[in-house]
Amino acid sequence: MSKALVAYFSASGVTAKMAKKLADGIGADLFEIKPEVPYTRADLNWNNSESRSSVEMNDLSSRPAIAEKKDNMADYDVVFVGFPVWWYREPSIIDTFMEQYDFSGKTIVPFATSGMSPIGDSGRNMQALAPKAKVAEGKRFSNSVSEKELADWAKAWL
C-alpha cells in the first residue's frame, strides 16, 4: 500500500473538514497549507476586484507565500491536494505548493470543495507545475460528502 498525504488549503474551514475526513478514511497523514499572511474576510471577497484573492487569481504568476514546509515530502507516494475552487481553478497558493517540492515519481490527486463550480483545469494546471509527477484529473465534492465516499474514491490511487 502506498504511503499517502492529504495536503490542503482551506479559506473558510470547509476544505479542512473534508481533508480530515479523507485522511481519517484512508489512514493518511494530514498537512495544512497555511498562507504566511492569513486571508481575511475582505481578502476573500470575490465580488471586489481589488480584494487579495481577486488580485492573486487575475495574475497567473502570483505565488502567495506558505507559512510552513512539509519536511518529509519524500516519504509519500501519493499526495491528495485539497482546495476550494476559486475562479474555476485551484487557488494561487496551491501553485506555490506545487512548485515548492520535487514530486518526481509521485501521484498527485486534486480534490476540491465548491458549492457549484467545477474543478476545471486544476489537474492540468498542477501537472504543468509538477511535470515529473502523475497528476490525476481530480474531483469536486459537495460539503456533505461522507468519509466512506471519500475513502472509496481515493482507493483508486492507493
PDB file of C-alpha atoms in Angstrom, residues 5 19-20 26 56 58 72 87 89 91 103 115 117 120 122 124 128 130 132-133 144 149 153:
ATOM      1  CA  LEU A   5      -0.502  12.526   2.497  1.00  0.00           C
ATOM      2  CA  ALA A  19      -9.435  16.826   4.174  1.00  0.00           C
ATOM      3  CA  LYS A  20      -9.699  15.432   7.708  1.00  0.00           C
ATOM      4  CA  ILE A  26      -7.613   6.250   4.227  1.00  0.00           C
ATOM      5  CA  GLU A  56      -3.963  36.853  -6.987  1.00  0.00           C
ATOM      6  CA  ASN A  58      -6.127  37.526 -12.004  1.00  0.00           C
ATOM      7  CA  ASN A  72       9.374  14.737   4.788  1.00  0.00           C
ATOM      8  CA  TRP A  87     -12.320  31.285 -10.335  1.00  0.00           C
ATOM      9  CA  ARG A  89      -9.428  26.540 -10.750  1.00  0.00           C
ATOM     10  CA  PRO A  91      -6.121  28.983  -5.717  1.00  0.00           C
ATOM     11  CA  PHE A 103       7.056  15.474  -6.877  1.00  0.00           C
ATOM     12  CA  GLY A 115     -20.993  24.921  -3.879  1.00  0.00           C
ATOM     13  CA  SER A 117     -18.193  25.469  -9.559  1.00  0.00           C
ATOM     14  CA  GLY A 120     -11.970  22.996 -14.081  1.00  0.00           C
ATOM     15  CA  SER A 122      -6.871  22.315 -11.924  1.00  0.00           C
ATOM     16  CA  ARG A 124      -3.872  20.053 -15.879  1.00  0.00           C
ATOM     17  CA  ALA A 128       2.303  21.653 -15.644  1.00  0.00           C
ATOM     18  CA  ALA A 130       4.938  19.149 -11.444  1.00  0.00           C
ATOM     19  CA  LYS A 132       7.624  14.596 -13.355  1.00  0.00           C
ATOM     20  CA  ALA A 133       4.593  13.573 -11.291  1.00  0.00           C
ATOM     21  CA  SER A 144     -21.942  16.738   2.608  1.00  0.00           C
ATOM     22  CA  GLU A 149     -17.398   8.086  -0.133  1.00  0.00           C
ATOM     23  CA  TRP A 153     -12.883   7.348  -4.301  1.00  0.00           C
TER      24      TRP A 153
END
